[in-house]
Structures are given as structure tokens and as C-alpha cells.
Tab-separated table of C-alpha atoms in Angstrom:
chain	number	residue	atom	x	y	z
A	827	UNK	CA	97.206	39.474	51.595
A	828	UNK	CA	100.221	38.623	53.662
A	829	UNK	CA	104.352	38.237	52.113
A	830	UNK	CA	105.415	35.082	53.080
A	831	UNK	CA	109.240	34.614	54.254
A	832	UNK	CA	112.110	32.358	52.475
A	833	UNK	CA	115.675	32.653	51.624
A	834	UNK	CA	117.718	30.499	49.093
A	835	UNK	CA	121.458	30.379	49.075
A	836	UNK	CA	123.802	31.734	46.939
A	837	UNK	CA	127.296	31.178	46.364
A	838	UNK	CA	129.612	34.518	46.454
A	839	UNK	CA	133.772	35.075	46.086
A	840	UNK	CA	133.802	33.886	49.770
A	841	UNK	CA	131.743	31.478	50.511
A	842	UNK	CA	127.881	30.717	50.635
A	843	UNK	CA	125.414	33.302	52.108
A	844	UNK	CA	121.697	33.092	52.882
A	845	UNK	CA	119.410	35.697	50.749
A	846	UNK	CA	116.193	36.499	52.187
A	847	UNK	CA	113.009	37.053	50.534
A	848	UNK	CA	109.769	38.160	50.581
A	849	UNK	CA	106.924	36.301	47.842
A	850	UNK	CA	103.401	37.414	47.394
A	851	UNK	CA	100.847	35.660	45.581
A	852	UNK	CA	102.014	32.419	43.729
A	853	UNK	CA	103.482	31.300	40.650
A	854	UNK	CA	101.320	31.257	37.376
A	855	UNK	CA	101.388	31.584	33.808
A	856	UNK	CA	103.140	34.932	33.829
A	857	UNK	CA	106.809	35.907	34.805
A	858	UNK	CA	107.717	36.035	38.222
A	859	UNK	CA	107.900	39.981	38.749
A	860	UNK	CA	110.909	40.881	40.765
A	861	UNK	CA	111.193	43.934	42.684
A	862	UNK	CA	114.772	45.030	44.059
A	863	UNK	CA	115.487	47.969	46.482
A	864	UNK	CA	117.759	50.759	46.967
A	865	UNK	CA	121.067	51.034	48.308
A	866	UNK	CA	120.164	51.182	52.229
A	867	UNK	CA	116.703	49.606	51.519
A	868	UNK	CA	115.201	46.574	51.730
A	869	UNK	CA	112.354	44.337	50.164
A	870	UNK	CA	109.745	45.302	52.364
A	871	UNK	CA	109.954	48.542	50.920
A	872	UNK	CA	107.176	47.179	47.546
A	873	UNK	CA	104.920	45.805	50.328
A	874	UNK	CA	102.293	48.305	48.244
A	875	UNK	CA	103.415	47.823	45.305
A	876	UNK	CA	103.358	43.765	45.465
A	877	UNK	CA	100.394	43.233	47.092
A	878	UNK	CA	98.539	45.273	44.336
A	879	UNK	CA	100.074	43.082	41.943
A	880	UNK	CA	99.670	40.084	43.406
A	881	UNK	CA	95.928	40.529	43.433
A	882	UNK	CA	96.197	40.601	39.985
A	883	UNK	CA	97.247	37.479	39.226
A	884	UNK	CA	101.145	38.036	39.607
A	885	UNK	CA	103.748	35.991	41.028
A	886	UNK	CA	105.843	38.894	43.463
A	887	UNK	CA	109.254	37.812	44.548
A	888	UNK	CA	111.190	40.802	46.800
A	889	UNK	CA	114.610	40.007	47.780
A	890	UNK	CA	117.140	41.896	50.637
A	891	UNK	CA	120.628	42.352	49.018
A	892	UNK	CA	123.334	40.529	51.062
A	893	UNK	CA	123.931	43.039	53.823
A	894	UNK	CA	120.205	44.301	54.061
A	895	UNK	CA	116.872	43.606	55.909
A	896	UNK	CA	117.341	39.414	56.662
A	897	UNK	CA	120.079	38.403	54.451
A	898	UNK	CA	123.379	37.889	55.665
A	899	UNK	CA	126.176	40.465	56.157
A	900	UNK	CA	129.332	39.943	54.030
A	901	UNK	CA	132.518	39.423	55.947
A	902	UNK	CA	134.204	41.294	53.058
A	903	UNK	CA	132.914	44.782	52.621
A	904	UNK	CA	134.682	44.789	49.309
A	905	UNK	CA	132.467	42.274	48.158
A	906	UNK	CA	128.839	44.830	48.330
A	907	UNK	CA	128.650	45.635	44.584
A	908	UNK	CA	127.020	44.850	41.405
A	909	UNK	CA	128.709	41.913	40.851
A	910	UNK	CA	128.041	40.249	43.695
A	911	UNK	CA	124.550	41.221	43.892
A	912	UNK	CA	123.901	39.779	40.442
A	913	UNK	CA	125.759	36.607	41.243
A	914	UNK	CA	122.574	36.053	44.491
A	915	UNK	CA	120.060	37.145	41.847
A	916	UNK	CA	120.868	34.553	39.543
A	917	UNK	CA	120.989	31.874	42.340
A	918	UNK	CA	117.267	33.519	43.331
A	919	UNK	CA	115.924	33.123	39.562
A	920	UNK	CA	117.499	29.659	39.426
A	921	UNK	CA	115.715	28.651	43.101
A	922	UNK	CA	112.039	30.060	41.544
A	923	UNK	CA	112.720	28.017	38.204
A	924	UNK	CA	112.176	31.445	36.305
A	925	UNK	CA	113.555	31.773	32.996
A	926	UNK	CA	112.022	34.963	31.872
A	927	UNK	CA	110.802	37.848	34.771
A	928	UNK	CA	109.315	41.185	34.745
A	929	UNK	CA	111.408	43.417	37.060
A	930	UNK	CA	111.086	46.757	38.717
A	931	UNK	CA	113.931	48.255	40.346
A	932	UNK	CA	114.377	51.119	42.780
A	933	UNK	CA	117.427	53.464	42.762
A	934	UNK	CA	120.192	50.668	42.844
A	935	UNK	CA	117.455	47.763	42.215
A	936	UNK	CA	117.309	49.412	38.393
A	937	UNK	CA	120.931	49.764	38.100
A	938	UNK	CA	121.268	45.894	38.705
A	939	UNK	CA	118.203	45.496	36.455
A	940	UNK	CA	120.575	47.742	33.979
A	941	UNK	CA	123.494	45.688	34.443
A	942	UNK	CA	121.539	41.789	34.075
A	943	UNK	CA	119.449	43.290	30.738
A	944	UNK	CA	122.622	44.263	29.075
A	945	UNK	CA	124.125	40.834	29.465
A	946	UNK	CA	123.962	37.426	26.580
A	947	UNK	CA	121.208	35.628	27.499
A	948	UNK	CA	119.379	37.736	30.310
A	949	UNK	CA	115.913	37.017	31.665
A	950	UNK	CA	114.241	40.337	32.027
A	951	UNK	CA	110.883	40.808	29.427
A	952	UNK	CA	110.348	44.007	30.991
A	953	UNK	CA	112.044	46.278	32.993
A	954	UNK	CA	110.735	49.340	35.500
A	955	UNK	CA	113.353	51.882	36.358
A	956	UNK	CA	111.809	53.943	39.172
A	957	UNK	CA	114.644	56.918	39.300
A	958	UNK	CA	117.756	55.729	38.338
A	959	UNK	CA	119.283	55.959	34.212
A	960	UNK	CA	122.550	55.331	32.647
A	961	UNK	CA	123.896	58.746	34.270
A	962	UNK	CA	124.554	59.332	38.014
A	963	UNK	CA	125.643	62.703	38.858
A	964	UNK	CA	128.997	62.932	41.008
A	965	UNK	CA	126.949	65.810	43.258
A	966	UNK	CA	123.628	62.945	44.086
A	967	UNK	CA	126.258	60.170	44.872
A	968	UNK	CA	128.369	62.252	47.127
A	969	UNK	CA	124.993	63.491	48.803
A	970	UNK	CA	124.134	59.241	49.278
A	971	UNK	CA	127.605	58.521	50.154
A	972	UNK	CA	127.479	61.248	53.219
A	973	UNK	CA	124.854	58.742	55.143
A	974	UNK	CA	125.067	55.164	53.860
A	975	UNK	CA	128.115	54.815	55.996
A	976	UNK	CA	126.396	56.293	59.212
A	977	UNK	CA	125.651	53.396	61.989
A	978	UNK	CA	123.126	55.857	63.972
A	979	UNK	CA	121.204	54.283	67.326
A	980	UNK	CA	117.834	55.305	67.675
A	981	UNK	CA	116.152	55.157	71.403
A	982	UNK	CA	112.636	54.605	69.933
A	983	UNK	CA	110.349	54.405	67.155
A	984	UNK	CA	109.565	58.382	66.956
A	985	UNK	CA	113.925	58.969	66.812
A	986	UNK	CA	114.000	56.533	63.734
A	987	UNK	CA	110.954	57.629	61.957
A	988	UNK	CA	112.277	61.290	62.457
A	989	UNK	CA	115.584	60.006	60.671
A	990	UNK	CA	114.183	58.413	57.504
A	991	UNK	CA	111.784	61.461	57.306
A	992	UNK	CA	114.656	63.723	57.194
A	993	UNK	CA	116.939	61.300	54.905
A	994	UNK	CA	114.169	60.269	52.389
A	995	UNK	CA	112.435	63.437	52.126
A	996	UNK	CA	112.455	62.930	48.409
A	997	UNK	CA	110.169	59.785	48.413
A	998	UNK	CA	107.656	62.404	48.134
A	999	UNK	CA	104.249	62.535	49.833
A	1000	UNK	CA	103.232	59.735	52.407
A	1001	UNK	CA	100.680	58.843	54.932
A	1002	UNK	CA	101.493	58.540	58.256
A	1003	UNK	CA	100.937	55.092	57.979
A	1004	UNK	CA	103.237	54.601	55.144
A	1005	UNK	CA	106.103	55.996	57.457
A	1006	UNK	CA	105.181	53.926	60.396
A	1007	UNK	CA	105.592	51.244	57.934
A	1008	UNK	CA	108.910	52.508	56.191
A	1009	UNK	CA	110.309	52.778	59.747
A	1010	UNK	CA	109.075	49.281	60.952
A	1011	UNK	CA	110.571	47.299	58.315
A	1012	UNK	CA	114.105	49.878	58.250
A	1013	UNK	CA	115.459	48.730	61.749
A	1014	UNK	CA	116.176	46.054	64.094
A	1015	UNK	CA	116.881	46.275	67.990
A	1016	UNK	CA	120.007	45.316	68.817
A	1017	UNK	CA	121.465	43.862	72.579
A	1018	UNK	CA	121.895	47.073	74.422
A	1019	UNK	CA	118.509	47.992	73.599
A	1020	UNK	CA	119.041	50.686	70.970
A	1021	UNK	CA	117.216	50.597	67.779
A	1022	UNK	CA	119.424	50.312	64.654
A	1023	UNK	CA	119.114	50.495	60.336
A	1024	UNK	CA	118.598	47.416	58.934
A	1025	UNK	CA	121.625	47.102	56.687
A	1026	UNK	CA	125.595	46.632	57.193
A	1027	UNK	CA	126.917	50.374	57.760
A	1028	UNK	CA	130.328	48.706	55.448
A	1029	UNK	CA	128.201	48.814	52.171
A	1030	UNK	CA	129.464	51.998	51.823
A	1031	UNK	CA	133.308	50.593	51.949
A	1032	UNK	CA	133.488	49.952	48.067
A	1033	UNK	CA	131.986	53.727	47.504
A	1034	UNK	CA	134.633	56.275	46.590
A	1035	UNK	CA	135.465	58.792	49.175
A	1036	UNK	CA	135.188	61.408	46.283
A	1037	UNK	CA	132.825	61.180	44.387
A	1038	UNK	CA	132.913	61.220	40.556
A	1039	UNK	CA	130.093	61.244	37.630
A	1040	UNK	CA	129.232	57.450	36.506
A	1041	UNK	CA	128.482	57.103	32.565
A	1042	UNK	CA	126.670	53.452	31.659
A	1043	UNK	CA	125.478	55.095	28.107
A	1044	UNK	CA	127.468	52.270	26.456
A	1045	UNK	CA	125.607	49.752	28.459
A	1046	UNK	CA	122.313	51.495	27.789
A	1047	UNK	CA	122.845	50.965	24.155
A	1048	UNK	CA	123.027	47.442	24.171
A	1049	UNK	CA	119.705	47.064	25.749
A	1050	UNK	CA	116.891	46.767	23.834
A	1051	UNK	CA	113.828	45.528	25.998
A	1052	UNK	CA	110.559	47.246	27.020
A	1053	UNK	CA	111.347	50.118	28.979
A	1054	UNK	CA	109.106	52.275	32.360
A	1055	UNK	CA	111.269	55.039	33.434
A	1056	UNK	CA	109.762	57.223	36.391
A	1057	UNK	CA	111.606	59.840	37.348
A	1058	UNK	CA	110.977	62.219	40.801
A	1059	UNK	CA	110.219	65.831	39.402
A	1060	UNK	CA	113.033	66.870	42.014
A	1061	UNK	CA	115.362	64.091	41.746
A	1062	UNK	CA	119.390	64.672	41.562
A	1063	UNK	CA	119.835	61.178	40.563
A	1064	UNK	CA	118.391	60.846	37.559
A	1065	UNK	CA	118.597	64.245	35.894
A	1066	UNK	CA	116.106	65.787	32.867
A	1067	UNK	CA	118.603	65.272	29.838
A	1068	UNK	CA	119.437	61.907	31.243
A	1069	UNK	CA	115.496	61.012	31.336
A	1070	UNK	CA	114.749	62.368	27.801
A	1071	UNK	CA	117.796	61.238	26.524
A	1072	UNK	CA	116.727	57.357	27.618
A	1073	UNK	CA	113.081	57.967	26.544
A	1074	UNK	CA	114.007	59.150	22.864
A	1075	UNK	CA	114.978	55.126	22.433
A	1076	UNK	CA	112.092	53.448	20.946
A	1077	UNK	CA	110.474	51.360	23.770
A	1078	UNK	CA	110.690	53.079	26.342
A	1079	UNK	CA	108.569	54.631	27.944
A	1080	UNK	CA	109.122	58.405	30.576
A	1081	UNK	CA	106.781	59.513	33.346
A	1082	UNK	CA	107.936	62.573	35.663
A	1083	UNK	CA	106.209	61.996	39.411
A	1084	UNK	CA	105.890	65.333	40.207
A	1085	UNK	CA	106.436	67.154	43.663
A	1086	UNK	CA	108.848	63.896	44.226
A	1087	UNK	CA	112.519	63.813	44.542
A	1088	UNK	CA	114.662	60.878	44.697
A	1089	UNK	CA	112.849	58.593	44.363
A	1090	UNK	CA	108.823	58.093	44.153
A	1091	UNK	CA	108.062	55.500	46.479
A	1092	UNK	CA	105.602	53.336	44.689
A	1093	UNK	CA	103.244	53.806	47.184
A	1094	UNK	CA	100.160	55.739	45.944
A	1095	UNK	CA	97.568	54.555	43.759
A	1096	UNK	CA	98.744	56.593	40.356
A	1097	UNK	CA	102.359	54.917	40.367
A	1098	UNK	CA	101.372	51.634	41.366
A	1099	UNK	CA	98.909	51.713	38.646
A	1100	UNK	CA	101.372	52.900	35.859
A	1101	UNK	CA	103.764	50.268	37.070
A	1102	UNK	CA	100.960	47.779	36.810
A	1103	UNK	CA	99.576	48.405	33.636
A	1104	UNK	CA	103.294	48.116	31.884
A	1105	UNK	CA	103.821	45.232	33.379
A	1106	UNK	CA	100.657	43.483	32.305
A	1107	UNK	CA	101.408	44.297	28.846
């Protein structure tokens, strides 16, 4: 089963903007299932993930956040933040005609997942937070912020892959073929020939140059929807108190990927199926 391309647009602080997606399988009876990336990520990254759903009778949208993968690049770095990233979900949702959706979200995907289920009148039925809680440790966030604003050039293939090895060491266990595939869909080749990451190095603009501890617990307890929180074994993101502290609310629901850091990739067979059967519920 193949992704197919589209983009919708969406209407930001300074102007309109296309948002690219990727959709597997087709619409049905169930809620569109939306899967949203990390911060330097992109859709392509739940190619695994969505296909396996797909195949079981799920609609699978994956957008690319303004400034990532094939969506357009903000003229205003200011602009890359939640805000703004809920305002092109919403136009997304309101393109697919979906009301109500099931959505997964990696990293910074979940904290926008976070953010939308904690607002009047939100669409999400159930929600997958694949290592990221209502805690972010200033020590994890300076550790992102150190390479999210890094524009590296590559000279080939092997030079990238070696990079995301070394940067997401903490998706855990892959195949070789799952980092062939992480590496095609991170870059794009630009005019002098060079290979670079597929996202605008100025995401990192609205990031604090020091980094401090973020608390969303008072967010968190306005949410009351089915909960999947995965959490890498060796993550720094999403710490052990913060996990157990989320899963003692009724509804939701903790698994600890072990030998992972931050954050499991949703690539092998036992996440994908955990991720599955919650969502089928």
C-alpha cells in the first residue's frame, strides 16, 4: 500500500501557507486517525505505523508542520509554535470533513495533541502520546535545542544516515532498512549539490537560548479522554514520575518500550500493535 500526496491551505498570522500531507487508505465509518511528528520530523516518519493501520480498515492522514518535509517555510520564524501549528491542523480537519479523529502524536505531535484535547469543543476520541507528558525537563530541551538549529550539508546518503544515527540514537532498535528509510524521507538536495534536513533550521528561533523546565499539569487536568502513553525506557523527555503520575488518571493507559530512549519509533511489530489495538477500541 502506497501514501498518496495532498496539501490543503491554511491561513496563519501572515498570510496563507500550503500544508502537505500524506493519506493512506480511505475514509470510512471510523475517525480519520491523525498522526503528527516531532520537532525536526516529518510525516513520513508513521509510514509503518499507517500502513498497518490502514490495512485495517482506517482512514491515515500524516501531515508536515509548516516548515517541515513539503509544507511551506514561514517567513516569520516567530511564527513555528503551538499556536500556529494548531491553527493548520484545524484547517486540515476542516479540509477532511472530520469532526471527531483518533490521533497519535510523536514528541511534539502529542504536545499539540495535548494542547487541541484540552480546548472547548475539541475533536480528538482518542489520543496516543508516544514519549512526551505534561512535564519537559529543562536538561532534554536544552539537549534538543543544541541541534534543531544546526543547517548541516551532507555529501551523500552514508554522511546523512550517519547523522540521524548519531542524533536519534534513542529511537531505539532499527533495521537497516528502517534507517535507509528514516534518512530518505529526512533530506532534500539542494542547488550546489549538497544534501540537506528536511525542515527550516529557524524553527528553533522561538526556543529559548536557556533552557527552563515546562509544567502543562494544569492543562493535563482538564483533559479527560482515552489515554496511550508510551514512554522510551531511557527517555529524558518524558521522565518516570511524570509517566506514573499521568497513568494514575483513570483512562489512561502506560507502556515503558524498553531498551528505547527518546522516543520509540513506532516501527516494530509490538508498538504498532499496542497503538493499534487502542485505537480500535
Amino acid at each position: 500500500m502506497n501514501p498518496r500526496e495532498a496539501s490543503v491551505r491554511w491561513l496563519a498570522a501572515d498570510g496563507f501557507h500550503s500544508l502537505a500531507y500524506v493519506a493512506w487508505g480511505a475514509p470510512g465509518p471510523r475517525p480519520p486517525i491523525i498522526c503528527l511528528h516531532g520537532l525536526t520530523r516529518t510525516g513520513r516518519d508513521f509510514d509503518r505505523l499507517a500502513a498497518a493501520l490502514a490495512a485495517r480498515g482506517r482512514f491515515v492522514v500524516c501531515p508536515d508542520m509548516p516548515g517541515r518535509g513539503r509544507s511551506e517555510w514561514l517567513a516569520n520564524p516567530m511564527l513555528y509554535g503551538v499556536p500556529t501549528y494548531i491553527a493548520a491542523c484545524s484547517h486540515l480537519l476542516a479540509a477532511l470533513g472530520a469532526e471527531t479523529v483518533d490521533w497519535v502524536g510523536t514528541s511534539m505531535g502529542g504536545l499539540i495533541g495535548l494542547a487541541i484535547a484540552a480546548l472547548p469543543g475539541q475533536p480528538i476520541r482518542r489520543l496516543v502520546l508516544n514519549d512526551v507528558g505534561p512535564f519537559l525537563p529543562a536538561p532534554a530541551l536544552a539537549r534538543i535545542r543544541a541541534y534543531v538549529g544546526a543547517d548541516p550539508a551532507f555529501a551523500d546518503e552514508t554522511a546523512l544516515e550517519a547523522h540521524l544515527r548519531r542524533v536519534h540514537a534513542g529511537f531505539g532498535p532499527m533495521t537497516e532498512e528502517d534507517w535507509r528509510h528514516l534518512a530518505a524521507t529526512s533530506a532534500r538536495r539542494v542547488p550546489d549539490g549538497t544534501i540537506r534536513l528536511h525542515y527550516d533550521p529557524a524553527i528553533a528561533a522561538p526556543m529559548p537560548e536557556v533552557a527552563q523546565d515546562i509544567d502543562l499539569w494544569a492543562m493535563w487536568e482538564g483533559i479527560s479522554i482515552p489515554i496511550l502513553v508510551l514512554r522510551g525506557e531511557l527517555s529524558d523527555l518524558l521522565l518516570p514520575e511524570t509517566a506514573e503520575r499521568m497513568a494514575a488518571r483513570p483512562g489512561v493507559a502506560l507502556h515503558t518500550v524498553p531498551g528505547v530512549g527518546h522516543v520509540p519509533a513506532l516501527v516494530d511489530d509490538d508498538q504498532i500493535g499496542r497503538v493499534a489495538a487502542f485505537l480500535d477500541a
